[in-house]
């Protein structure tokens, strides 16, 4: 397996001592696995226009807030849904960041025929769909606004699959970044899903959680080693320049006055979403059994749909030693990126567990705590098939193959009988252990920030590009998916 090591500043000085110039757009030390490789960007919009469908102007469809650098789609904020705001969907901007960073890097070539790796850029259509489907613009009267992005994208995909460049290696050297799990583009939905579930499985797929591929019922087993699980873009970028992200303040463990923090949507206990049921029950039990501890754990929408401001959520994470990381209506959430950036130690509770993205480059056991609850029956039935082998075919979102952690944590699990034991356990952890875990969080947190350039301290696009190139060289990323 190619090394996933990132070069240090000393490595760069060694190069300079050997007379190697490190100038503009020369950043091999930042992603050594990409050394000597050429990467092109295949613009789906251009291809759609070539075959007679409507194009999509990324400069028009993507906005960047001048005050904080947060990326969001056109169509926001929405007067009818002020709680969503312009930043609600900025978490899905990962493909835009990766495309910008590739285009700026020394690996970029404009000719796809010369490229070793081809990044499929379809983000403009995705962001247009997100803007319409999550805003006041979406209604039965405007269904055609949901149709055209999907139909244009589907036509471009058809042309892509027929192209000589795709046919050269049957798409195995292409990369697709799907940043939203609920793809619904009107009349084109089934057509596009057919391609995502079947044809594009040969490409490297960047997703936020493996259950996103459980939406392919009846399909053959998906090659886990062709999947890269990416973190969400955090809402708290806090940088006027996207070229190098600015990290928020992260107080020491002694400066954090609260033990545990969680704020997030909870939609009740009807088991329609295992993660949402977990959230509701865990919030209730933590508050019922541990009123003496300083915990700030609550659902934000029990009675009405309301969210704390992003600034207040950040402050809540910054003042807490531990942050609960729970699945919701998907296995992943943006709260993971935000808590790590705030220097808050992630606390995972399962089964089932929240996703652990970029596991090939992050030491999750070193910086996190994983609780295994024996009495999980309140949120999950006994017939949940926990004993599937990691290489079994998974065709249902309830299959354990999709819900186990993305990294090996079995020997690191903290086994407790009930949720009521979680807070007492956290209170007993020695200060030195807490500070050691927080130190690991601090060492990894830049990897959960996104920038439009590759940076010396690896940000998320460095890590994703490293995974792409390593997978290309080895034929797979060779992740571990063992419970």
Coordinates of C-alpha atoms in Angstrom, one line a residue, residues 54-375:
X54 CA -29.2 23.1 -20.4
X55 CA -25.9 23.9 -18.9
X56 CA -25.2 25.2 -15.4
X57 CA -23.0 28.1 -14.4
X58 CA -21.1 27.3 -11.2
X59 CA -20.2 31.0 -10.7
X60 CA -23.9 31.9 -10.7
X61 CA -25.1 28.9 -8.6
X62 CA -22.6 29.0 -5.8
X63 CA -22.3 31.9 -3.4
X64 CA -19.5 32.6 -1.0
X65 CA -20.4 34.7 2.1
X66 CA -17.9 37.7 2.2
X67 CA -18.1 37.8 6.0
X68 CA -17.1 34.3 6.8
X69 CA -16.3 32.4 3.6
X70 CA -19.1 29.9 3.9
X71 CA -20.2 28.4 0.6
X72 CA -23.9 28.0 -0.1
X73 CA -26.3 27.6 -3.0
X74 CA -28.3 30.3 -4.8
X75 CA -31.9 30.6 -3.6
X76 CA -31.0 31.2 0.1
X77 CA -31.9 32.6 2.5
X78 CA -35.6 31.8 2.2
X79 CA -38.1 34.2 3.7
X80 CA -40.6 31.4 4.3
X81 CA -38.0 29.3 6.1
X82 CA -35.7 31.7 7.9
X83 CA -34.3 28.9 10.2
X84 CA -32.6 27.3 7.2
X85 CA -30.6 30.4 6.2
X86 CA -27.9 30.6 3.7
X87 CA -25.6 28.2 5.5
X88 CA -28.0 25.3 5.9
X89 CA -26.6 23.5 2.9
X90 CA -23.0 24.6 3.0
X91 CA -22.2 21.3 4.5
X92 CA -22.7 19.8 1.0
X93 CA -20.0 22.0 -0.6
X94 CA -17.2 19.4 -0.4
X95 CA -17.2 18.7 -4.2
X96 CA -16.7 22.4 -4.9
X97 CA -13.7 22.6 -2.5
X98 CA -12.1 19.5 -3.9
X99 CA -12.6 20.7 -7.5
X100 CA -11.1 24.1 -6.7
X101 CA -8.1 22.6 -5.0
X102 CA -7.4 20.2 -7.9
X103 CA -7.6 23.0 -10.4
X104 CA -5.1 25.0 -8.4
X105 CA -2.7 22.2 -7.8
X106 CA 0.3 21.1 -9.9
X107 CA -1.4 17.8 -10.7
X108 CA -4.1 19.5 -12.8
X109 CA -4.2 19.1 -16.6
X110 CA -7.0 20.5 -18.8
X111 CA -7.0 17.6 -21.2
X112 CA -8.8 14.5 -19.9
X113 CA -7.0 12.4 -22.5
X114 CA -3.7 13.1 -20.8
X115 CA -5.0 12.5 -17.3
X116 CA -4.4 9.5 -15.1
X117 CA -7.4 10.4 -12.9
X118 CA -10.6 12.2 -13.9
X119 CA -12.7 14.1 -11.4
X120 CA -16.4 14.3 -12.4
X121 CA -17.6 17.8 -11.7
X122 CA -21.4 17.7 -11.4
X123 CA -21.7 19.9 -8.4
X124 CA -23.4 22.8 -10.2
X125 CA -26.4 20.6 -10.9
X126 CA -26.4 19.2 -7.4
X127 CA -26.3 22.7 -5.7
X128 CA -29.1 23.9 -8.0
X129 CA -31.3 21.0 -7.0
X130 CA -30.5 21.5 -3.3
X131 CA -31.4 25.2 -3.5
X132 CA -34.8 24.5 -5.1
X133 CA -35.7 21.4 -3.1
X134 CA -34.8 22.9 0.3
X135 CA -36.3 26.4 -0.2
X136 CA -39.5 28.2 -0.8
X137 CA -38.8 27.9 -4.6
X138 CA -39.8 24.2 -4.5
X139 CA -43.5 23.5 -5.0
X140 CA -45.7 21.4 -7.3
X141 CA -46.0 24.4 -9.6
X142 CA -42.2 24.5 -10.0
X143 CA -41.6 20.8 -10.5
X144 CA -39.9 21.6 -13.8
X145 CA -37.2 23.4 -11.8
X146 CA -36.4 20.1 -10.2
X147 CA -36.6 18.2 -13.5
X148 CA -34.1 20.2 -15.5
X149 CA -30.9 19.7 -13.4
X150 CA -31.5 15.9 -13.3
X151 CA -32.3 15.6 -17.0
X152 CA -29.3 17.6 -18.0
X153 CA -27.0 15.7 -15.6
X154 CA -28.4 12.3 -16.8
X155 CA -27.8 13.3 -20.5
X156 CA -24.3 14.3 -19.7
X157 CA -23.7 11.1 -17.9
X158 CA -24.9 9.1 -20.9
X159 CA -22.4 11.1 -23.1
X160 CA -19.7 10.5 -20.5
X161 CA -20.2 6.8 -20.5
X162 CA -20.0 6.7 -24.3
X163 CA -16.8 8.8 -24.4
X164 CA -13.4 7.2 -25.4
X165 CA -11.9 8.4 -22.1
X166 CA -14.4 6.5 -20.0
X167 CA -14.1 3.4 -22.2
X168 CA -10.3 3.4 -21.9
X169 CA -10.4 1.8 -18.4
X170 CA -14.2 1.3 -18.1
X171 CA -14.3 4.2 -15.7
X172 CA -12.1 2.8 -13.0
X173 CA -9.9 5.9 -13.0
X174 CA -12.8 8.3 -12.5
X175 CA -13.9 9.9 -9.3
X176 CA -17.4 10.8 -8.3
X177 CA -18.2 12.9 -5.2
X178 CA -21.8 12.7 -4.1
X179 CA -22.3 15.1 -1.2
X180 CA -26.0 14.6 -0.4
X181 CA -27.7 11.3 0.4
X182 CA -31.3 12.2 -0.6
X183 CA -30.9 12.7 -4.4
X184 CA -34.3 13.4 -5.9
X185 CA -34.2 15.3 -9.2
X186 CA -37.8 15.0 -10.4
X187 CA -38.2 12.9 -13.6
X188 CA -34.5 12.0 -13.8
X189 CA -34.3 10.4 -10.3
X190 CA -34.5 6.8 -11.3
X191 CA -32.3 7.2 -14.4
X192 CA -29.5 8.8 -12.4
X193 CA -29.8 6.3 -9.5
X194 CA -29.4 3.5 -12.0
X195 CA -26.1 4.9 -13.0
X196 CA -24.9 5.6 -9.5
X197 CA -25.9 2.1 -8.3
X198 CA -24.6 0.2 -11.3
X199 CA -22.3 1.9 -13.9
X200 CA -20.5 4.3 -11.5
X201 CA -19.6 1.6 -9.0
X202 CA -16.4 1.0 -10.9
X203 CA -15.3 4.5 -10.1
X204 CA -14.0 5.8 -6.8
X205 CA -17.0 7.2 -5.0
X206 CA -16.6 9.9 -2.3
X207 CA -19.7 9.8 0.0
X208 CA -20.5 10.8 3.6
X209 CA -21.6 7.4 4.8
X210 CA -21.8 3.9 3.4
X211 CA -25.6 3.6 3.8
X212 CA -25.8 6.1 0.9
X213 CA -25.2 3.1 -1.2
X214 CA -27.8 1.1 0.6
X215 CA -30.3 3.0 -1.5
X216 CA -29.4 0.6 -4.3
X217 CA -31.9 -2.2 -3.6
X218 CA -31.3 -5.5 -5.2
X219 CA -27.9 -4.4 -6.6
X220 CA -24.8 -6.5 -6.4
X221 CA -22.3 -6.0 -3.5
X222 CA -20.6 -2.6 -3.6
X223 CA -16.8 -2.7 -3.4
X224 CA -16.1 -1.1 0.0
X225 CA -12.6 -0.3 -1.1
X226 CA -13.8 2.0 -3.9
X227 CA -15.6 4.2 -1.3
X228 CA -14.0 7.2 0.4
X229 CA -16.1 8.3 3.4
X230 CA -15.6 12.1 3.6
X231 CA -16.5 14.5 6.5
X232 CA -19.1 17.2 6.0
X233 CA -18.0 20.8 5.4
X234 CA -18.3 22.4 8.9
X235 CA -20.6 25.5 9.1
X236 CA -18.0 27.3 11.1
X237 CA -15.3 28.0 8.6
X238 CA -14.5 31.4 10.2
X239 CA -12.2 32.6 7.5
X240 CA -12.4 35.4 5.0
X241 CA -10.1 33.5 2.7
X242 CA -10.9 29.9 1.7
X243 CA -7.4 29.3 0.7
X244 CA -6.2 28.3 4.2
X245 CA -8.9 27.7 6.8
X246 CA -8.8 29.4 10.2
X247 CA -9.5 27.1 13.1
X248 CA -11.7 28.3 16.0
X249 CA -10.3 28.6 19.5
X250 CA -9.9 25.3 21.4
X251 CA -9.5 25.7 25.2
X252 CA -7.7 23.1 27.2
X253 CA -9.6 20.5 29.2
X254 CA -9.2 22.4 32.4
X255 CA -10.7 25.5 30.8
X256 CA -13.8 23.6 29.7
X257 CA -16.5 24.0 32.3
X258 CA -19.0 21.5 30.9
X259 CA -18.6 17.8 30.7
X260 CA -20.8 16.8 27.8
X261 CA -22.5 18.6 24.9
X262 CA -25.1 17.8 22.2
X263 CA -27.5 19.9 20.2
X264 CA -29.3 18.4 17.2
X265 CA -32.6 17.6 15.5
X266 CA -34.6 14.7 17.0
X267 CA -37.8 13.6 15.3
X268 CA -39.2 11.4 18.0
X269 CA -39.3 7.6 18.7
X270 CA -41.2 6.1 15.9
X271 CA -38.1 4.1 14.7
X272 CA -38.5 5.3 11.1
X273 CA -34.9 6.5 11.5
X274 CA -32.8 4.5 13.9
X275 CA -30.5 7.4 14.5
X276 CA -33.2 9.9 15.3
X277 CA -34.8 7.5 17.8
X278 CA -31.4 7.1 19.4
X279 CA -31.0 10.8 19.7
X280 CA -34.4 11.3 21.4
X281 CA -33.8 8.5 23.9
X282 CA -30.2 9.4 24.7
X283 CA -31.1 13.0 25.3
X284 CA -34.0 12.0 27.6
X285 CA -31.9 9.5 29.6
X286 CA -28.8 11.7 30.0
X287 CA -30.9 14.5 31.4
X288 CA -33.0 12.2 33.6
X289 CA -30.2 10.3 35.3
X290 CA -27.3 12.8 35.4
X291 CA -28.7 16.1 36.5
X292 CA -25.8 16.7 38.9
X293 CA -23.2 16.7 36.1
X294 CA -22.7 19.8 33.9
X295 CA -24.2 18.5 30.7
X296 CA -25.7 20.5 27.9
X297 CA -27.6 17.9 25.9
X298 CA -30.9 18.6 24.2
X299 CA -32.9 18.3 21.0
X300 CA -33.5 21.6 19.3
X301 CA -36.9 20.9 17.7
X302 CA -39.1 19.0 20.0
X303 CA -42.0 21.5 19.8
X304 CA -41.0 23.8 17.0
X305 CA -38.4 23.6 14.3
X306 CA -35.7 25.9 15.7
X307 CA -31.9 25.9 15.8
X308 CA -29.4 27.6 18.0
X309 CA -27.2 30.0 16.0
X310 CA -24.1 28.4 14.7
X311 CA -22.1 30.7 17.0
X312 CA -23.8 29.4 20.1
X313 CA -23.4 25.8 19.1
X314 CA -19.6 26.5 18.5
X315 CA -19.4 28.0 22.0
X316 CA -21.2 25.1 23.5
X317 CA -18.7 22.7 22.0
X318 CA -15.7 24.8 23.0
X319 CA -16.8 24.9 26.7
X320 CA -17.3 21.1 26.8
X321 CA -14.8 18.3 27.3
X322 CA -16.9 15.7 25.4
X323 CA -19.4 16.0 22.5
X324 CA -21.9 13.3 21.7
X325 CA -21.7 12.1 18.1
X326 CA -24.9 10.4 17.2
X327 CA -26.4 9.3 13.8
X328 CA -29.6 11.0 12.8
X329 CA -31.6 10.6 9.6
X330 CA -28.3 9.4 8.1
X331 CA -25.3 7.7 9.6
X332 CA -23.3 10.9 9.2
X333 CA -23.7 14.5 10.4
X334 CA -21.9 17.8 10.2
X335 CA -21.7 18.0 14.0
X336 CA -18.7 15.6 13.9
X337 CA -16.6 18.1 11.8
X338 CA -17.7 21.0 14.0
X339 CA -17.0 19.3 17.3
X340 CA -13.5 18.2 16.2
X341 CA -12.7 21.7 15.0
X342 CA -13.8 23.0 18.4
X343 CA -11.4 20.6 20.1
X344 CA -14.2 18.6 21.7
X345 CA -13.5 14.9 22.2
X346 CA -16.0 12.8 20.2
X347 CA -18.1 10.3 22.2
X348 CA -19.7 7.7 19.9
X349 CA -22.6 5.6 21.3
X350 CA -23.8 2.5 19.6
X351 CA -24.9 0.2 18.1
X352 CA -25.3 1.5 15.5
X353 CA -22.5 4.0 15.3
X354 CA -22.1 7.3 13.5
X355 CA -19.7 7.2 10.5
X356 CA -16.0 7.8 11.1
X357 CA -14.8 9.5 7.9
X358 CA -11.4 9.4 6.3
X359 CA -10.5 6.4 8.6
X360 CA -7.5 5.7 6.5
X361 CA -5.9 8.9 7.7
X362 CA -7.4 9.5 11.2
X363 CA -6.7 7.6 14.4
X364 CA -10.2 7.5 15.7
X365 CA -9.6 5.3 18.8
X366 CA -6.9 7.6 20.0
X367 CA -9.0 10.7 20.0
X368 CA -12.5 9.3 20.7
X369 CA -14.5 7.2 23.1
X370 CA -16.8 4.4 21.7
X371 CA -19.5 3.2 24.0
X372 CA -21.2 -0.2 23.3
X373 CA -24.6 -0.2 24.9
X374 CA -25.9 -3.7 25.8
X375 CA -29.5 -2.6 26.2

